[in-house]
CSV table of C-alpha atoms in Angstrom, one decimal:
chain,number,residue,atom,x,y,z
T,1,MET,CA,18.7,42.4,-36.4
T,2,SER,CA,19.4,45.3,-37.3
T,3,GLN,CA,17.4,49.0,-36.4
T,4,LEU,CA,15.9,50.6,-37.8
T,5,PHE,CA,17.2,54.3,-37.2
T,6,TYR,CA,16.0,58.1,-38.2
T,7,LEU,CA,17.7,61.4,-39.4
T,8,LEU,CA,16.8,64.0,-38.4
T,9,LEU,CA,17.1,67.3,-40.4
T,10,PHE,CA,19.6,69.1,-39.1
T,11,PRO,CA,17.5,72.7,-37.9
T,12,ALA,CA,18.4,75.2,-40.9
T,13,PHE,CA,19.0,78.7,-40.2
T,14,CYS,CA,20.3,81.3,-42.5
T,15,PHE,CA,24.8,80.9,-42.6
T,16,PRO,CA,25.3,84.2,-45.2
T,17,LEU,CA,27.1,82.6,-49.2
T,18,SER,CA,30.9,83.4,-49.3
T,19,ALA,CA,31.7,85.5,-52.1
T,20,ARG,CA,34.1,83.7,-53.5
T,21,ALA,CA,33.5,82.1,-56.5
T,22,LYS,CA,32.1,78.1,-56.5
T,23,ALA,CA,34.5,75.0,-57.2
T,24,VAL,CA,33.2,72.9,-59.3
T,25,PRO,CA,32.6,69.3,-57.6
T,26,PRO,CA,34.5,66.1,-59.0
T,27,SER,CA,32.8,64.1,-60.6
T,28,VAL,CA,31.2,61.5,-58.7
T,29,PRO,CA,28.1,59.0,-58.8
T,30,ALA,CA,24.5,59.4,-59.6
T,31,VAL,CA,23.3,58.5,-55.6
T,32,SER,CA,25.9,59.2,-52.8
T,33,VAL,CA,26.2,59.6,-49.4
T,34,ARG,CA,28.8,61.9,-48.4
T,35,MET,CA,30.4,63.1,-45.3
T,36,VAL,CA,30.0,66.4,-44.4
T,37,HIS,CA,33.3,68.7,-42.6
T,38,PRO,CA,32.4,68.6,-39.1
T,39,ASP,CA,33.7,72.9,-38.6
T,40,SER,CA,32.2,73.2,-42.3
T,41,GLN,CA,30.2,76.3,-40.9
T,42,GLU,CA,33.4,77.7,-39.4
T,43,LEU,CA,35.8,76.9,-42.3
T,44,ASP,CA,33.0,79.2,-44.2
T,45,ARG,CA,32.3,81.6,-42.2
T,46,GLU,CA,36.3,82.6,-42.0
T,47,ARG,CA,36.7,82.0,-45.1
T,48,SER,CA,39.6,79.0,-44.5
T,49,PRO,CA,41.2,77.2,-47.2
T,50,VAL,CA,38.9,74.5,-48.5
T,51,PRO,CA,40.6,70.9,-46.5
T,52,GLU,CA,42.1,68.5,-48.2
T,53,GLY,CA,40.0,65.6,-49.2
T,54,TYR,CA,36.6,67.8,-49.2
T,55,THR,CA,35.2,69.8,-52.1
T,56,PRO,CA,32.7,72.9,-51.3
T,57,TYR,CA,29.3,72.0,-52.1
T,58,THR,CA,26.3,74.4,-52.2
T,59,TYR,CA,22.6,73.9,-50.3
T,60,GLU,CA,19.8,74.9,-50.5
T,61,PHE,CA,17.1,74.1,-48.3
T,62,ARG,CA,13.6,75.7,-46.9
T,63,ASP,CA,13.6,76.4,-43.5
T,64,ARG,CA,11.2,75.7,-40.8
T,65,HIS,CA,8.9,78.6,-42.2
T,66,GLY,CA,9.1,77.6,-45.5
T,67,LYS,CA,11.9,79.6,-46.9
T,68,MET,CA,14.4,78.9,-49.1
T,69,GLN,CA,17.8,79.0,-47.1
T,70,ARG,CA,21.3,78.6,-48.6
T,71,GLU,CA,24.2,77.0,-47.1
T,72,ARG,CA,27.9,76.5,-47.9
T,73,LEU,CA,28.6,72.4,-47.2
T,74,PHE,CA,32.3,70.5,-47.6
T,75,LEU,CA,31.4,67.4,-48.4
T,76,LYS,CA,34.0,64.6,-48.3
T,77,ASN,CA,36.1,63.6,-51.9
T,78,THR,CA,35.1,59.5,-51.4
T,79,PRO,CA,31.5,58.9,-50.7
T,80,ILE,CA,30.7,57.0,-47.6
T,81,ILE,CA,28.2,54.8,-50.2
T,82,THR,CA,27.1,55.3,-53.5
T,83,GLU,CA,23.7,53.5,-55.4
T,84,SER,CA,25.5,50.3,-55.8
T,85,GLU,CA,24.9,49.8,-52.3
T,86,VAL,CA,21.0,50.1,-52.0
T,87,GLU,CA,19.3,47.4,-52.1
T,88,GLN,CA,16.4,48.7,-52.0
T,89,ALA,CA,14.8,52.3,-51.6
T,90,ARG,CA,10.6,52.9,-50.9
T,91,ILE,CA,8.3,55.4,-49.5
T,92,GLU,CA,5.8,54.5,-46.8
T,93,PRO,CA,2.3,56.1,-47.9
T,94,GLU,CA,1.6,57.9,-44.3
T,95,ARG,CA,4.8,59.8,-44.9
T,96,ARG,CA,6.1,60.6,-49.4
T,97,GLU,CA,8.2,63.5,-48.4
T,98,CYS,CA,10.1,60.4,-46.8
T,99,LEU,CA,12.3,58.2,-48.1
T,100,HIS,CA,13.6,54.5,-47.0
T,101,ILE,CA,16.8,52.8,-47.8
T,102,THR,CA,18.3,49.4,-47.6
T,103,LEU,CA,21.4,48.9,-48.3
T,104,ASN,CA,23.0,45.6,-49.3
T,105,THR,CA,24.8,43.5,-46.8
T,106,GLN,CA,28.5,45.6,-47.4
T,107,GLY,CA,27.0,49.0,-47.7
T,108,GLY,CA,25.9,48.3,-43.9
T,109,LYS,CA,29.0,46.7,-42.9
T,110,THR,CA,29.9,50.2,-43.9
T,111,MET,CA,27.5,52.7,-43.0
T,112,LYS,CA,27.9,51.1,-40.0
T,113,ALA,CA,31.3,51.6,-39.4
T,114,ALA,CA,31.7,55.7,-39.9
T,115,THR,CA,28.4,56.3,-38.4
T,116,SER,CA,29.9,54.9,-35.4
T,117,ALA,CA,32.7,57.0,-35.1
T,118,MET,CA,30.9,59.9,-35.9
T,119,ASN,CA,29.7,62.2,-33.2
T,120,LEU,CA,27.0,61.5,-32.3
T,121,GLY,CA,24.2,64.5,-32.5
T,122,ARG,CA,26.6,67.1,-34.2
T,123,ASP,CA,27.9,65.2,-36.7
T,124,ARG,CA,25.9,65.3,-40.3
T,125,LEU,CA,25.9,63.3,-43.6
T,126,ALA,CA,25.0,64.7,-47.0
T,127,LEU,CA,22.5,62.6,-49.5
T,128,VAL,CA,23.9,63.9,-52.3
T,129,VAL,CA,21.5,63.2,-55.7
T,130,GLN,CA,23.1,64.0,-59.7
T,131,GLY,CA,25.6,66.6,-57.8
T,132,LYS,CA,23.6,68.3,-56.0
T,133,ILE,CA,22.9,67.7,-51.8
T,134,LYS,CA,19.3,67.1,-51.8
T,135,SER,CA,19.7,66.7,-47.7
T,136,ALA,CA,22.1,67.0,-44.7
T,137,PRO,CA,21.0,65.5,-41.6
T,138,VAL,CA,22.7,65.1,-38.7
T,139,VAL,CA,22.9,61.9,-37.3
T,140,GLN,CA,21.1,60.6,-34.5
T,141,ALA,CA,22.9,57.4,-34.1
T,142,VAL,CA,24.7,54.5,-35.2
T,143,ILE,CA,23.4,53.3,-38.9
T,144,SER,CA,23.3,50.1,-40.7
T,145,ARG,CA,21.6,48.5,-43.4
T,146,THR,CA,18.3,50.9,-42.6
T,147,PHE,CA,17.6,54.4,-42.4
T,148,GLU,CA,15.4,57.6,-42.8
T,149,ILE,CA,16.5,60.5,-45.2
T,150,SER,CA,13.4,63.2,-44.0
T,151,GLY,CA,13.0,66.4,-45.1
T,152,LEU,CA,12.8,65.9,-48.7
T,153,ASP,CA,10.8,68.6,-50.5
T,154,GLY,CA,7.5,67.2,-51.1
T,155,LYS,CA,6.5,63.6,-52.2
T,156,ASN,CA,7.5,63.8,-56.3
T,157,GLU,CA,10.9,64.4,-54.4
T,158,ALA,CA,10.7,61.7,-52.7
T,159,SER,CA,9.1,59.4,-55.7
T,160,GLY,CA,11.7,60.4,-57.9
T,161,LEU,CA,14.5,59.6,-55.8
T,162,ALA,CA,13.3,55.7,-55.1
T,163,GLU,CA,13.0,54.9,-58.9
T,164,LEU,CA,15.8,56.4,-59.6
T,165,LEU,CA,17.4,54.1,-56.8
T,166,ASN,CA,16.2,51.1,-57.8
T,167,ARG,CA,16.5,51.2,-61.6
T,168,GLN,CA,20.8,51.5,-60.1
T,169,ALA,CA,20.1,48.4,-57.7
T,170,PRO,CA,22.4,45.9,-58.8
T,171,THR,CA,21.1,42.8,-60.6
T,172,GLU,CA,21.1,39.4,-59.7
T,173,LYS,CA,23.9,37.6,-62.7
T,174,ASN,CA,23.8,34.3,-62.0
T,175,THR,CA,20.9,32.5,-61.4
T,176,PRO,CA,18.7,33.5,-59.0
T,177,PHE,CA,18.3,32.2,-55.4
T,178,ILE,CA,15.1,30.7,-54.1
T,179,PRO,CA,14.1,30.5,-50.2
T,180,GLN,CA,13.8,26.2,-51.6
T,181,ASP,CA,18.0,26.7,-52.0
T,182,LEU,CA,18.6,27.3,-48.2
T,183,ALA,CA,17.7,24.2,-45.8
T,184,LEU,CA,18.4,23.2,-41.8
T,185,TYR,CA,19.1,19.1,-41.5
T,186,ALA,CA,19.4,17.4,-38.5
T,187,VAL,CA,22.8,15.8,-38.1
T,188,HIS,CA,23.1,11.8,-36.8
T,189,PRO,CA,23.8,12.0,-34.0
T,190,GLU,CA,26.7,9.1,-33.9
T,191,SER,CA,27.1,9.9,-37.7
T,192,ARG,CA,31.1,10.7,-37.3
T,193,ARG,CA,31.4,7.4,-35.5
T,194,LEU,CA,28.4,5.0,-38.2
T,195,VAL,CA,31.4,6.5,-40.9
T,196,GLU,CA,34.2,5.7,-39.5
T,197,GLU,CA,32.9,2.1,-38.4
T,198,GLY,CA,31.1,2.1,-42.8
T,199,VAL,CA,27.9,1.9,-42.0
T,200,LEU,CA,26.6,2.9,-45.1
T,201,ARG,CA,23.0,3.4,-44.1
T,202,VAL,CA,20.5,4.1,-41.5
T,203,PRO,CA,17.1,4.3,-41.5
T,204,GLY,CA,15.5,7.6,-41.8
T,205,PHE,CA,18.7,9.5,-42.9
T,206,ARG,CA,21.0,10.0,-46.1
T,207,LEU,CA,25.2,10.0,-46.7
T,208,TRP,CA,26.0,13.5,-47.4
T,209,LYS,CA,29.6,14.1,-48.1
T,210,LEU,CA,30.6,17.1,-46.5
T,211,PRO,CA,33.1,19.6,-49.4
T,212,ALA,CA,36.5,20.3,-49.9
T,213,HIS,CA,36.6,23.4,-48.0
T,214,ARG,CA,35.7,21.4,-44.9
T,215,GLN,CA,38.0,19.1,-45.2
T,216,GLU,CA,41.4,20.9,-45.3
T,217,LYS,CA,42.4,20.0,-41.7
T,218,THR,CA,42.8,16.3,-42.6
T,219,GLY,CA,43.4,15.8,-46.0
T,220,GLU,CA,40.4,13.3,-46.9
T,221,GLU,CA,37.2,13.3,-47.2
T,222,GLU,CA,34.4,13.6,-44.8
T,223,TYR,CA,30.7,12.7,-44.5
T,224,LEU,CA,27.9,12.9,-42.4
T,225,PHE,CA,24.4,11.5,-42.3
T,226,LEU,CA,21.9,13.9,-42.2
T,227,GLY,CA,18.1,13.5,-42.1
T,228,ASN,CA,16.0,12.2,-45.6
T,229,SER,CA,14.1,15.5,-45.5
T,230,PRO,CA,14.9,19.3,-43.7
T,231,ILE,CA,13.7,19.9,-40.6
T,232,ILE,CA,12.4,23.7,-42.2
T,233,SER,CA,13.9,25.4,-45.6
T,234,GLY,CA,13.6,28.7,-46.9
T,235,ASP,CA,10.5,28.7,-47.5
T,236,CYS,CA,9.4,28.9,-43.7
T,237,ALA,CA,10.9,32.1,-43.7
T,238,ARG,CA,9.3,35.1,-43.5
T,239,HIS,CA,11.7,37.6,-42.6
T,240,ALA,CA,15.3,37.2,-43.7
T,241,GLU,CA,19.0,39.4,-43.4
T,242,PRO,CA,22.6,39.4,-42.7
T,243,ASP,CA,23.6,39.8,-39.4
T,244,MET,CA,25.9,42.5,-38.4
T,245,GLU,CA,28.1,41.4,-35.8
T,246,HIS,CA,28.2,37.9,-37.9
T,247,PRO,CA,29.7,38.0,-41.0
T,248,GLY,CA,28.5,35.3,-43.1
T,249,SER,CA,25.6,34.8,-41.5
T,250,LEU,CA,21.7,35.4,-41.6
T,251,ASP,CA,19.4,36.3,-38.4
T,252,ILE,CA,16.2,34.3,-40.2
T,253,THR,CA,12.4,34.9,-38.1
T,254,TRP,CA,10.2,31.7,-39.2
T,255,ASN,CA,6.0,31.7,-39.8
T,256,GLU,CA,4.4,29.8,-37.1
T,257,GLU,CA,4.4,26.4,-39.1
T,258,ALA,CA,8.9,26.5,-39.2
T,259,PHE,CA,8.9,27.5,-35.2
T,260,ARG,CA,6.3,24.4,-34.4
T,261,LYS,CA,8.7,21.9,-36.0
T,262,LEU,CA,12.0,23.6,-34.9
T,263,GLU,CA,10.3,23.4,-31.7
T,264,ARG,CA,9.7,20.0,-32.3
T,265,ALA,CA,13.3,18.4,-33.6
T,266,SER,CA,14.8,20.3,-31.5
T,267,ALA,CA,13.1,18.6,-28.3
T,268,GLY,CA,15.0,15.0,-29.0
T,269,LEU,CA,18.2,17.6,-30.1
T,270,ARG,CA,21.3,17.3,-26.4
T,271,PRO,CA,23.0,21.4,-26.5
T,272,GLY,CA,26.5,21.1,-26.9
T,273,LYS,CA,26.6,17.7,-27.8
T,274,ASP,CA,24.2,17.5,-31.1
T,275,ARG,CA,24.9,19.4,-34.5
T,276,ILE,CA,22.2,21.0,-37.1
T,277,ALA,CA,23.5,20.9,-40.6
T,278,VAL,CA,23.2,24.4,-42.5
T,279,VAL,CA,22.5,23.5,-47.0
T,280,LEU,CA,22.3,25.4,-49.6
T,281,ARG,CA,21.9,24.3,-53.2
T,282,GLY,CA,21.8,20.8,-51.9
T,283,THR,CA,26.5,21.6,-50.2
T,284,ILE,CA,26.7,21.8,-46.7
T,285,LEU,CA,28.3,24.7,-45.4
T,286,SER,CA,28.5,24.7,-41.7
T,287,THR,CA,27.5,22.6,-39.1
T,288,PRO,CA,26.3,24.0,-36.0
T,289,LEU,CA,26.7,22.5,-32.2
T,290,PHE,CA,22.6,22.6,-31.2
T,291,GLN,CA,22.2,25.5,-27.7
T,292,GLY,CA,19.2,25.4,-26.0
T,293,MET,CA,15.1,25.4,-28.1
T,294,PRO,CA,14.9,27.9,-31.0
T,295,SER,CA,13.1,31.0,-31.5
T,296,ARG,CA,11.0,32.5,-34.1
T,297,THR,CA,14.6,34.1,-34.6
T,298,THR,CA,17.3,32.0,-35.6
T,299,LEU,CA,21.1,32.7,-36.6
T,300,ILE,CA,22.0,31.0,-39.7
T,301,PRO,CA,26.1,30.7,-39.6
T,302,GLY,CA,28.2,29.6,-42.6
T,303,LEU,CA,26.1,31.4,-45.6
T,304,GLY,CA,29.6,32.5,-46.8
T,305,ASP,CA,30.1,36.3,-48.5
T,306,ASP,CA,27.8,39.4,-49.2
T,307,SER,CA,26.7,38.7,-52.5
T,308,ARG,CA,25.6,35.4,-51.7
T,309,LEU,CA,23.6,37.1,-48.6
T,310,ASP,CA,22.5,40.0,-50.4
T,311,ALA,CA,20.8,36.8,-52.8
T,312,LEU,CA,19.3,34.8,-50.5
T,313,CYS,CA,18.2,38.2,-48.5
T,314,ARG,CA,15.9,38.5,-51.8
T,315,ALA,CA,15.0,35.6,-52.6
T,316,ILE,CA,13.5,35.3,-48.7
T,317,ASN,CA,11.3,38.7,-48.3
T,318,ASN,CA,10.6,38.8,-51.4
T,319,THR,CA,8.4,35.9,-51.6
T,320,LEU,CA,4.8,36.0,-50.8
T,321,LEU,CA,3.2,31.8,-49.8
T,322,PRO,CA,0.1,31.2,-51.5
T,323,LEU,CA,-2.8,31.2,-49.1
T,324,THR,CA,-3.9,27.5,-47.8
T,325,GLU,CA,-7.5,26.5,-48.4
T,326,GLN,CA,-7.6,27.4,-44.8
T,327,GLN,CA,-7.0,31.6,-45.0
T,328,LYS,CA,-9.1,31.2,-48.7
T,329,ARG,CA,-12.0,30.2,-46.4
T,330,HIS,CA,-11.4,32.7,-43.2
T,331,VAL,CA,-11.5,35.3,-46.1
T,332,ARG,CA,-14.5,34.3,-47.8
T,333,GLU,CA,-16.1,34.3,-44.5
T,334,ASN,CA,-14.8,37.5,-43.3
T,335,VAL,CA,-13.9,40.3,-45.9
T,336,ALA,CA,-16.8,41.3,-48.0
T,337,LEU,CA,-17.7,44.9,-49.9
T,338,TYR,CA,-20.6,46.9,-49.6
T,339,PRO,CA,-21.8,49.8,-51.7
T,340,ILE,CA,-21.2,53.2,-50.5
T,341,HIS,CA,-24.5,55.3,-50.8
T,342,PRO,CA,-22.8,58.4,-52.8
T,343,ARG,CA,-24.7,61.2,-50.3
T,344,SER,CA,-23.7,59.3,-47.2
T,345,ARG,CA,-21.8,61.9,-46.1
T,346,GLU,CA,-24.5,64.5,-46.8
C-alpha cells in the first residue's frame, strides 16, 4: 500500500537577489511540480551561467518570523508532473494551509522514479502555479501517489489551488466504471479436465470463455468453469489504489462482510493448486493461484493499463454503501441532538 509522505518546508533564509535581469520562464502548464537544481544557491551567488535545461525563477516566501524573503532558484524546464496527473486535491479541516494531493497511477510512477533518484534531505522540488513558485520544499522521503504540500500562504491559497487542481483533473470519457464491474470468482478445481472431456454443465458452476489475448500460446479457444455467483465484488471494498510494485494490479481493502466471505471461500481452496478468477465487466482478466488465507487487503492482479486502474479506483473510492437497517437503527438509538442554552458559557 502506498504510504503518505510529507514534504517539509525548507528553512528559509535571506539570500541576496542577483542584479541580473530576470529571464522569462518558458510556457508551463497551469500547475506543475518541477525539480530545483541542487546547486541553485551557489550558481546564483557566483553569478554563473544558467545551466542547460533549467530556467531561473524568483521565489518569494515568508520566513519563520513572517518576513518576506526572495530567493533565485533554477528549475528544470521539463516538469515531473502537471495537473493532468492529479486525481484529487483536498484540504484537511484541521490544517487548512496544507494541501493533500493524490496522483493517478502514471503520475505516481513518475514521481516515485524522480524522488528515488534525489538526495533526500537536501534536494528540493518546486510547486509552480501559473508561472509562479508557490512552494519549494526539501524532499524528505520518496514520494509516490500521495503527498502533502505545506507552508502555503494561508487557507485561501490552499483552497484556491485545490479548486484549480480538481477542475483541471481529467474526467472519464468512456462509460464510467462502477464497483460491481470488478468481481472475484472461484475456478472449479477440475475445470480444465472437465472442459477437455467435453463436459458442458457442472452444478454450481457455469462455463466462461477466456478472452482472445489469453489464448495466444495455444491459438485455440479456452474455457473455464467459474462459480455461479462471485465470491465478492468491488462494492464490498472499503478502499482501492494501484500497487506501485506490481503494474496493472490493485491493492483493495475489504470491509468486514467481504473479508468473511473470502475466508469462507478460501477454506475450501488448496494453496498453490486452486485458482481464483479476476473478472472485470464480464471478462476474465487473470486466474491467479490461491496462495493462502486472505487478509483484509488483497492484491488483485491483471486489471490492465493505468487509465483503467485509475477509473476503477475512482469508482470504488467515491462510492459510499447505504446503511443497513441494523445500522440505521443503531444510529437512531445512539445519536441525538440537544439544545444548548444560549448563556451556557456564562
